[in-house]
Amino acid sequence: MSSDIEIARAAKMQPIADIGEQLGIPEDALIPFGRTKAKIGSDFLRSLADRPDGKLVLVTAISPTPAGEGKTTTTVGLGDGLNRIGKKTAVCLREPSLGPCFGMKGGAAGGGKAQVVPMEDINLHFTGDFHAITSAHNLLSALIDNHIYWGNALEIDTRRVTWRRVMDMNDRALRTIVSSLGGVSNGFPREAGFDITVASEIMAILCLSTSLEDLQDRLGNIIVAYRRDKSAITARELEADGAMTVLLKEAIQPNLVQTLENNPAFVHGGPFANIAHGCNSVMATRSALKLADYVVTEAGFGADLGAEKFFDIKCRKAGLSPKAVVIVATVRALKMNGGVAKEDLGSENVDAVTKGCANLGRHIENVKQFGVPAVVAINHFTADTDAEVAAIKAYCANHGTDAVLATHWADGGAGTETLAHKVVELAESDTAQFAPLYNDELPLFEKIEQIAKRIYRADEVLADKSVRDQLRRWEADGFGHLPVCMAKTQYSFSTDPALRGAPTGHSVPVREVRLSAGAGFVVAICGEIMTMPGLPSVPSANHIGLDDNGQIEGLF
Amino acid sequence: MSSDIEIARAAKMQPIADIGEQLGIPEDALIPFGRTKAKIGSDFLRSLADRPDGKLVLVTAISPTPAGEGKTTTTVGLGDGLNRIGKKTAVCLREPSLGPCFGMKGGAAGGGKAQVVPMEDINLHFTGDFHAITSAHNLLSALIDNHIYWGNALEIDTRRVTWRRVMDMNDRALRTIVSSLGGVSNGFPREAGFDITVASEIMAILCLSTSLEDLQDRLGNIIVAYRRDKSAITARELEADGAMTVLLKEAIQPNLVQTLENNPAFVHGGPFANIAHGCNSVMATRSALKLADYVVTEAGFGADLGAEKFFDIKCRKAGLSPKAVVIVATVRALKMNGGVAKEDLGSENVDAVTKGCANLGRHIENVKQFGVPAVVAINHFTADTDAEVAAIKAYCANHGTDAVLATHWADGGAGTETLAHKVVELAESDTAQFAPLYNDELPLFEKIEQIAKRIYRADEVLADKSVRDQLRRWEADGFGHLPVCMAKTQYSFSTDPALRGAPTGHSVPVREVRLSAGAGFVVAICGEIMTMPGLPSVPSANHIGLDDNGQIEGLF
């Protein structure tokens, strides 16, 4: 088969107005960016408020392994499959980040015959959303130091500025810096640093906002620093929220592109899945639900992190009610969860598959705890044997869940028709009774415990007094109603990335807690979290360029 | 009269395809960004190569004062005037920078009835060109530190990294930093810093490149650092040029918008006018010349800096041959050059106007040294008296040059018809015999002397041995053929900003020289040059926001 990029380039894209028309979007409601990308205008989206919602389907996965699972590919393939069986369907995906493209090879717009296009644009500047977020974020940063420079009327403690700067680039040199060096006219030297743009709280805010007004309100709520007495200072007190909103007024509008099979795809927003919730924007999902009968969306990492946050943060806050969940598994990844090393994945090993199914089984149980029916999609790789696939199906049948083979990578939407029928059956059975895992009223530490014990199956949550005190202080300050956002390794249910499968009896140590008051969640950090990646010794940037035909080479 | 922003919002914009059609650009050669902005596709532009060029007209000005001159406004007004008298005309302007909008109030897209629209978009993210430049610049920065991190095979001296980072923001805290703090995994701590994006050498490169291939070649030539033995290390040696070109492949395509009178305007590129050449892109100017009979463009600062660099850098390198020059003067600015304080500008003062005309006179003489005929445009302010205007006209007549009153701010193109007729007369007289001030072969220091003595009318150029040695070293390294780019105050012919009028007998001290090997010039720095602005004590960001109708307020 051709490479992803060859398939993407061979795609016969339709004008974006035709894609919009499939969803009943009038041409004048589309703001074109070239011929195959558009933003959907806010006025039109507001006019849809009274329409009924389509059915929301979440695609999540088993615990990730280096073998790959294919959540995005399955989301796109299922969208195409649903359209093939006559359901008007849109997919909702996250926007990829530009910076990492120059480190490791590889984009993030699906693969094989299940991709969204124009793939290169989507992976590079796209419609400028991430650049707008970078600008808004760094404007706030500049306003903080400028406030200190001109007299510091708000009494910001320069040791307690929590708002860093961002850049959409893998640049380890910027992780920790000392700024304002060079003399009086450059301000007061202090320790500072940069994160990658997708780790910005503004990314999470943009993705959770339900309107431009809500966006501005959340931006104003951002806590940027603390005083010596530890009282918080917000972006609103710096009078930064208005200007930041102006910088984001286009970025909040969802982007419309298409799949290889010319079906509509919303690609909008892409927050980190560890310190943030890892889902595409509420604006995109809600808009898609007003315009399509089915909306297929994905969540970051495995279901223990991605699906839990999708349910407990995004659905809770946006009032979404998913009708079905697809859990993606691959023979290869289950083998790794069953203890096989990456270099041995080529040989059939039914026992290892069955052993690894313990990981899948726990994700199935977890998803069901949220009241949403699930189906397992076996994302087919050419080397998978019939016996291995049969082992997964048998395991799932024993756990009361169907498992369906999906060949979208090789066959596009034709490879997911069976899966699509199964999803429709689940969604139209109307058995979903979605409820978040815990109530808003539960104390913050108990929320962490609920997730750790019921989803990760840990025995206990460990936290220093300082962490518990901090959570209590936030409760006293009126933030106790917020959901928690867990930042832990995606490779294990536990906080030990090497512990594959379905571990029990472990502890979850909470090292640090952070308040994302604008996004509206408390982050519980369990282990090392990297918010500014570095480049490898031979970055892909070294081999990226334009060939003689002006085509990009080396990027994918 | 209404405010600039009210006038801009009341504009009846035409679809950008209709504007393109005026220039014979087929719709499929336009890459739309919304309905009223577009980029012009490279393939179409290449197809124009064999067409004859239209006539190029430069708008420059007397030495700037706080009273304002109105170069951009006059450029736009003259373009509209030329179109009114039946000449197919396009204007070529620089793109404004986003960052400064949040410091001082005010955009950069003309004013009154002589503006380009959509004004707010042009002043904010526009078509993303500056964001692309920021990304390409910072990718190179990240690759430098990454190279050092992974073993530093090129033996970069970390004390001699000349390539800084950039951000399109006024942020004094980033002027000087120490980066790579925090331990082994963050690299080797070193002194570093940020400039504002418009000061990036990549901005100058983008604006001087004649094609994508030329762009990549220039990017590769950038000198990023030196070794301990002072030998230079280029972006090409870091294998960064290909990936940077990929990031800039859309940004190099000129942007098309329109004037308030629905005439075509190219707004593309905006390099600093001190450490760079301060003109819009060669791609835009060349494209416009292929598509229009007349092209009106502007240069930065006063004619001593802006016009000189336009001629000696842009025209020399791009093979452009301007046919006429318009020198903009205002009664108010001439009064200030004649010694009147800003608060006294309201009263008639014919003597001061006449005295200030010495500044204008010298700019006229200077422009004529390049072999291009000039006309003076008196950009009319409502408080100007007839006697003051008459004084300017009389002075110019005595110097063999016409001066024409232009009322485009109040009247749009109707206010520049006389000026337009005069410009056509000059351009069609075919008297222009453009030649740069000095030859490529002249030694670098003598090039500086030529400019200092013949344009600034200084007696001498002062420079330490280290500066002269550096210039000689660059000559030995093969950079002696480059033009020089003077970085000095725009407020005076001398290097003393307080010395208005037409000073003589001064010295020009060259404090430092820098090599922009990618852009292709040697920068001679004479005085303090700020490449990263700060925000004022009450930044305009504090008052920027969306009003109840979703309109931006506080930005202009």
Short mmCIF file of N, CA and C in Angstrom, two decimals, chain B residues 398-517:
data_model
loop_
_atom_site.label_atom_id
_atom_site.label_comp_id
_atom_site.label_asym_id
_atom_site.label_seq_id
_atom_site.Cartn_x
_atom_site.Cartn_y
_atom_site.Cartn_z
N ASN B 398 11.69 77.20 -5.70
CA ASN B 398 13.07 77.67 -5.70
C ASN B 398 14.09 76.54 -5.83
N HIS B 399 13.66 75.33 -5.44
CA HIS B 399 14.56 74.17 -5.55
C HIS B 399 14.21 73.30 -6.76
N GLY B 400 13.45 73.89 -7.67
CA GLY B 400 13.19 73.19 -8.93
C GLY B 400 12.27 72.00 -8.82
N THR B 401 11.42 72.01 -7.82
CA THR B 401 10.53 70.86 -7.60
C THR B 401 9.11 71.35 -7.33
N ASP B 402 8.14 70.67 -7.91
CA ASP B 402 6.75 71.02 -7.63
C ASP B 402 6.31 70.50 -6.27
N ALA B 403 5.45 71.25 -5.61
CA ALA B 403 4.82 70.78 -4.38
C ALA B 403 3.31 70.87 -4.58
N VAL B 404 2.62 69.80 -4.26
CA VAL B 404 1.20 69.70 -4.55
C VAL B 404 0.45 69.42 -3.25
N LEU B 405 -0.64 70.15 -3.02
CA LEU B 405 -1.45 69.91 -1.83
C LEU B 405 -2.28 68.64 -2.05
N ALA B 406 -2.31 67.78 -1.05
CA ALA B 406 -3.06 66.52 -1.16
C ALA B 406 -3.99 66.40 0.03
N THR B 407 -5.28 66.17 -0.25
CA THR B 407 -6.29 66.14 0.83
C THR B 407 -6.95 64.77 0.92
N HIS B 408 -6.15 63.72 0.71
CA HIS B 408 -6.68 62.35 0.71
C HIS B 408 -7.25 61.93 2.05
N TRP B 409 -6.69 62.44 3.16
CA TRP B 409 -7.21 62.06 4.47
C TRP B 409 -8.70 62.42 4.58
N ALA B 410 -9.04 63.62 4.10
CA ALA B 410 -10.44 64.06 4.15
C ALA B 410 -11.24 63.61 2.94
N ASP B 411 -10.59 63.52 1.78
CA ASP B 411 -11.33 63.37 0.53
C ASP B 411 -11.05 62.06 -0.22
N GLY B 412 -10.16 61.22 0.28
CA GLY B 412 -9.82 60.00 -0.44
C GLY B 412 -9.11 60.32 -1.75
N GLY B 413 -9.31 59.46 -2.75
CA GLY B 413 -8.62 59.61 -4.03
C GLY B 413 -8.91 60.95 -4.71
N ALA B 414 -10.09 61.51 -4.47
CA ALA B 414 -10.42 62.80 -5.07
C ALA B 414 -9.45 63.88 -4.60
N GLY B 415 -8.87 63.68 -3.43
CA GLY B 415 -7.95 64.67 -2.87
C GLY B 415 -6.53 64.55 -3.39
N THR B 416 -6.26 63.54 -4.23
CA THR B 416 -4.88 63.39 -4.76
C THR B 416 -4.84 63.42 -6.28
N GLU B 417 -5.91 63.88 -6.90
CA GLU B 417 -5.91 63.86 -8.37
C GLU B 417 -4.80 64.73 -8.95
N THR B 418 -4.61 65.92 -8.36
CA THR B 418 -3.54 66.80 -8.87
C THR B 418 -2.19 66.12 -8.69
N LEU B 419 -1.98 65.54 -7.51
CA LEU B 419 -0.74 64.82 -7.25
C LEU B 419 -0.57 63.68 -8.25
N ALA B 420 -1.65 62.97 -8.50
CA ALA B 420 -1.60 61.83 -9.42
C ALA B 420 -1.19 62.29 -10.82
N HIS B 421 -1.78 63.40 -11.27
CA HIS B 421 -1.42 63.92 -12.60
C HIS B 421 0.06 64.28 -12.64
N LYS B 422 0.54 64.88 -11.57
CA LYS B 422 1.95 65.27 -11.52
C LYS B 422 2.86 64.05 -11.55
N VAL B 423 2.47 63.01 -10.81
CA VAL B 423 3.26 61.78 -10.78
C VAL B 423 3.30 61.14 -12.17
N VAL B 424 2.17 61.13 -12.83
CA VAL B 424 2.12 60.56 -14.18
C VAL B 424 3.02 61.36 -15.12
N GLU B 425 2.96 62.68 -14.98
CA GLU B 425 3.80 63.54 -15.83
C GLU B 425 5.29 63.18 -15.64
N LEU B 426 5.70 63.05 -14.37
CA LEU B 426 7.10 62.70 -14.09
C LEU B 426 7.44 61.32 -14.64
N ALA B 427 6.56 60.35 -14.36
CA ALA B 427 6.86 58.97 -14.72
C ALA B 427 6.88 58.80 -16.23
N GLU B 428 5.97 59.50 -16.91
CA GLU B 428 5.88 59.30 -18.36
C GLU B 428 6.87 60.19 -19.11
N SER B 429 7.47 61.14 -18.41
CA SER B 429 8.52 61.95 -19.04
C SER B 429 9.74 61.08 -19.30
N ASP B 430 9.77 59.96 -18.61
CA ASP B 430 10.87 59.00 -18.78
C ASP B 430 12.24 59.64 -18.52
N THR B 431 12.28 60.51 -17.55
CA THR B 431 13.56 61.16 -17.22
C THR B 431 14.32 60.39 -16.16
N ALA B 432 13.64 59.42 -15.53
CA ALA B 432 14.32 58.69 -14.46
C ALA B 432 15.50 57.91 -15.00
N GLN B 433 16.60 58.03 -14.34
CA GLN B 433 17.79 57.24 -14.69
C GLN B 433 18.36 56.70 -13.40
N PHE B 434 17.60 55.76 -12.83
CA PHE B 434 17.96 55.28 -11.51
C PHE B 434 19.32 54.62 -11.47
N ALA B 435 20.11 54.98 -10.48
CA ALA B 435 21.34 54.25 -10.17
C ALA B 435 21.54 54.30 -8.66
N PRO B 436 22.01 53.21 -8.06
CA PRO B 436 22.29 53.23 -6.62
C PRO B 436 23.40 54.24 -6.31
N LEU B 437 23.54 54.55 -5.04
CA LEU B 437 24.49 55.58 -4.62
C LEU B 437 25.93 55.14 -4.80
N TYR B 438 26.18 53.86 -4.61
CA TYR B 438 27.57 53.36 -4.65
C TYR B 438 27.58 52.01 -5.36
N ASN B 439 28.76 51.61 -5.79
CA ASN B 439 28.91 50.34 -6.48
C ASN B 439 29.12 49.19 -5.51
N ASP B 440 28.76 47.99 -5.94
CA ASP B 440 28.97 46.79 -5.13
C ASP B 440 30.44 46.63 -4.73
N GLU B 441 31.32 47.05 -5.61
CA GLU B 441 32.75 46.77 -5.42
C GLU B 441 33.40 47.62 -4.34
N LEU B 442 32.79 48.75 -4.00
CA LEU B 442 33.39 49.65 -3.01
C LEU B 442 33.59 48.91 -1.68
N PRO B 443 34.71 49.12 -0.99
CA PRO B 443 34.89 48.48 0.33
C PRO B 443 33.75 48.88 1.28
N LEU B 444 33.45 48.01 2.21
CA LEU B 444 32.28 48.22 3.08
C LEU B 444 32.36 49.55 3.83
N PHE B 445 33.52 49.84 4.38
CA PHE B 445 33.61 51.09 5.16
C PHE B 445 33.37 52.31 4.26
N GLU B 446 33.84 52.22 3.04
CA GLU B 446 33.62 53.36 2.13
C GLU B 446 32.16 53.48 1.72
N LYS B 447 31.45 52.38 1.69
CA LYS B 447 30.00 52.46 1.43
C LYS B 447 29.33 53.24 2.55
N ILE B 448 29.71 52.93 3.79
CA ILE B 448 29.16 53.69 4.93
C ILE B 448 29.50 55.17 4.78
N GLU B 449 30.73 55.44 4.39
CA GLU B 449 31.14 56.84 4.22
C GLU B 449 30.34 57.54 3.12
N GLN B 450 30.10 56.84 2.03
CA GLN B 450 29.31 57.43 0.94
C GLN B 450 27.94 57.89 1.45
N ILE B 451 27.29 57.01 2.18
CA ILE B 451 25.96 57.34 2.70
C ILE B 451 26.06 58.48 3.71
N ALA B 452 27.02 58.38 4.61
CA ALA B 452 27.14 59.37 5.68
C ALA B 452 27.45 60.76 5.11
N LYS B 453 28.32 60.80 4.14
CA LYS B 453 28.74 62.10 3.61
C LYS B 453 27.76 62.65 2.58
N ARG B 454 27.26 61.81 1.67
CA ARG B 454 26.42 62.32 0.59
C ARG B 454 24.95 62.43 0.98
N ILE B 455 24.49 61.57 1.88
CA ILE B 455 23.08 61.62 2.29
C ILE B 455 22.92 62.35 3.62
N TYR B 456 23.72 61.98 4.61
CA TYR B 456 23.57 62.62 5.92
C TYR B 456 24.33 63.94 5.99
N ARG B 457 25.25 64.18 5.05
CA ARG B 457 26.10 65.36 5.00
C ARG B 457 26.99 65.47 6.24
N ALA B 458 27.46 64.34 6.69
CA ALA B 458 28.42 64.34 7.81
C ALA B 458 29.81 64.62 7.29
N ASP B 459 30.67 65.09 8.16
CA ASP B 459 32.06 65.31 7.78
C ASP B 459 32.87 64.01 7.77
N GLU B 460 32.48 63.12 8.69
CA GLU B 460 33.32 61.94 8.83
C GLU B 460 32.54 60.79 9.47
N VAL B 461 33.06 59.59 9.28
CA VAL B 461 32.53 58.41 9.95
C VAL B 461 33.56 57.96 10.97
N LEU B 462 33.12 57.79 12.21
CA LEU B 462 34.03 57.35 13.27
C LEU B 462 33.77 55.87 13.54
N ALA B 463 34.85 55.12 13.69
CA ALA B 463 34.68 53.70 14.03
C ALA B 463 35.95 53.17 14.66
N ASP B 464 35.78 52.36 15.71
CA ASP B 464 36.93 51.73 16.36
C ASP B 464 37.63 50.78 15.40
N LYS B 465 38.85 50.47 15.76
CA LYS B 465 39.61 49.52 14.97
C LYS B 465 38.86 48.18 14.86
N SER B 466 38.21 47.80 15.97
CA SER B 466 37.53 46.50 15.96
C SER B 466 36.43 46.47 14.89
N VAL B 467 35.74 47.58 14.72
CA VAL B 467 34.70 47.66 13.70
C VAL B 467 35.31 47.58 12.30
N ARG B 468 36.37 48.35 12.10
CA ARG B 468 37.02 48.33 10.78
C ARG B 468 37.62 46.95 10.48
N ASP B 469 38.18 46.33 11.50
CA ASP B 469 38.75 44.98 11.32
C ASP B 469 37.66 43.98 10.95
N GLN B 470 36.52 44.12 11.62
CA GLN B 470 35.41 43.20 11.35
C GLN B 470 34.96 43.33 9.90
N LEU B 471 34.84 44.57 9.43
CA LEU B 471 34.42 44.79 8.04
C LEU B 471 35.43 44.17 7.08
N ARG B 472 36.72 44.34 7.39
CA ARG B 472 37.74 43.76 6.53
C ARG B 472 37.69 42.22 6.54
N ARG B 473 37.37 41.67 7.72
CA ARG B 473 37.28 40.22 7.81
C ARG B 473 36.12 39.71 6.93
N TRP B 474 35.01 40.42 6.97
CA TRP B 474 33.88 40.02 6.12
C TRP B 474 34.23 40.16 4.65
N GLU B 475 34.97 41.18 4.33
CA GLU B 475 35.40 41.33 2.93
C GLU B 475 36.25 40.12 2.52
N ALA B 476 37.16 39.73 3.42
CA ALA B 476 38.02 38.57 3.12
C ALA B 476 37.19 37.30 2.98
N ASP B 477 36.07 37.25 3.73
CA ASP B 477 35.21 36.06 3.68
C ASP B 477 34.23 36.09 2.51
N GLY B 478 34.31 37.12 1.69
CA GLY B 478 33.46 37.16 0.49
C GLY B 478 32.17 37.95 0.63
N PHE B 479 32.06 38.76 1.68
CA PHE B 479 30.84 39.53 1.87
C PHE B 479 31.01 41.02 1.50
N GLY B 480 32.16 41.35 0.89
CA GLY B 480 32.45 42.74 0.59
C GLY B 480 31.51 43.37 -0.43
N HIS B 481 30.86 42.54 -1.25
CA HIS B 481 29.99 43.08 -2.30
C HIS B 481 28.62 43.50 -1.77
N LEU B 482 28.34 43.20 -0.51
CA LEU B 482 27.00 43.48 0.01
C LEU B 482 26.78 44.99 0.21
N PRO B 483 25.53 45.43 0.07
CA PRO B 483 25.23 46.82 0.45
C PRO B 483 25.21 46.96 1.97
N VAL B 484 25.27 48.21 2.43
CA VAL B 484 25.19 48.42 3.87
C VAL B 484 23.80 48.93 4.24
N CYS B 485 23.38 48.57 5.42
CA CYS B 485 22.06 48.96 5.93
C CYS B 485 22.31 49.79 7.19
N MET B 486 22.01 51.07 7.12
CA MET B 486 22.32 51.97 8.22
C MET B 486 21.22 51.91 9.29
N ALA B 487 21.66 51.76 10.55
CA ALA B 487 20.72 51.80 11.67
C ALA B 487 21.06 53.02 12.50
N LYS B 488 20.29 54.09 12.26
CA LYS B 488 20.52 55.30 13.05
C LYS B 488 19.16 55.93 13.36
N THR B 489 19.14 56.93 14.17
CA THR B 489 17.87 57.59 14.50
C THR B 489 17.18 58.10 13.23
N GLN B 490 15.85 58.01 13.19
CA GLN B 490 15.11 58.53 12.03
C GLN B 490 14.79 60.01 12.18
N TYR B 491 15.09 60.58 13.34
CA TYR B 491 14.61 61.94 13.62
C TYR B 491 15.54 63.04 13.12
N SER B 492 16.72 62.64 12.70
CA SER B 492 17.71 63.63 12.26
C SER B 492 18.57 63.04 11.16
N PHE B 493 19.11 63.92 10.31
CA PHE B 493 20.13 63.45 9.36
C PHE B 493 21.37 62.97 10.11
N SER B 494 21.57 63.52 11.29
CA SER B 494 22.73 63.14 12.10
C SER B 494 22.37 61.95 12.99
N THR B 495 23.26 61.59 13.89
CA THR B 495 22.94 60.52 14.83
C THR B 495 22.40 61.07 16.15
N ASP B 496 22.14 62.37 16.19
CA ASP B 496 21.57 63.01 17.38
C ASP B 496 20.09 63.32 17.11
N PRO B 497 19.19 62.58 17.75
CA PRO B 497 17.77 62.73 17.41
C PRO B 497 17.23 64.15 17.64
N ALA B 498 17.91 64.93 18.47
CA ALA B 498 17.42 66.28 18.76
C ALA B 498 17.80 67.30 17.68
N LEU B 499 18.66 66.90 16.77
CA LEU B 499 19.19 67.82 15.77
C LEU B 499 18.30 67.81 14.53
N ARG B 500 17.22 68.60 14.57
CA ARG B 500 16.27 68.64 13.45
C ARG B 500 16.82 69.51 12.32
N GLY B 501 15.98 69.69 11.29
CA GLY B 501 16.35 70.57 10.17
C GLY B 501 17.35 69.90 9.24
N ALA B 502 18.43 70.61 8.92
CA ALA B 502 19.42 70.11 7.95
C ALA B 502 20.82 70.34 8.47
N PRO B 503 21.20 69.60 9.49
CA PRO B 503 22.51 69.82 10.12
C PRO B 503 23.67 69.48 9.19
N THR B 504 24.79 70.12 9.43
CA THR B 504 26.03 69.78 8.72
C THR B 504 27.15 69.71 9.75
N GLY B 505 28.30 69.24 9.30
CA GLY B 505 29.49 69.28 10.16
C GLY B 505 29.50 68.23 11.25
N HIS B 506 28.57 67.29 11.23
CA HIS B 506 28.53 66.28 12.29
C HIS B 506 29.35 65.05 11.90
N SER B 507 29.52 64.19 12.90
CA SER B 507 30.23 62.93 12.68
C SER B 507 29.24 61.78 12.85
N VAL B 508 29.48 60.68 12.16
CA VAL B 508 28.62 59.50 12.29
C VAL B 508 29.45 58.39 12.94
N PRO B 509 29.20 58.12 14.23
CA PRO B 509 29.94 57.06 14.90
C PRO B 509 29.28 55.70 14.66
N VAL B 510 30.06 54.77 14.14
CA VAL B 510 29.54 53.41 13.93
C VAL B 510 29.95 52.58 15.15
N ARG B 511 28.95 52.26 15.97
CA ARG B 511 29.22 51.59 17.24
C ARG B 511 29.52 50.12 17.05
N GLU B 512 28.81 49.54 16.07
CA GLU B 512 28.84 48.07 15.92
C GLU B 512 28.44 47.75 14.48
N VAL B 513 28.93 46.66 13.96
CA VAL B 513 28.46 46.20 12.66
C VAL B 513 27.98 44.75 12.79
N ARG B 514 26.94 44.43 12.02
CA ARG B 514 26.39 43.08 12.06
C ARG B 514 26.24 42.58 10.63
N LEU B 515 26.40 41.30 10.44
CA LEU B 515 26.28 40.72 9.11
C LEU B 515 24.96 39.96 9.00
N SER B 516 24.09 40.42 8.11
CA SER B 516 22.88 39.67 7.80
C SER B 516 23.15 38.95 6.48
N ALA B 517 23.81 37.81 6.60
CA ALA B 517 24.31 37.12 5.41
C ALA B 517 23.19 36.50 4.59
#
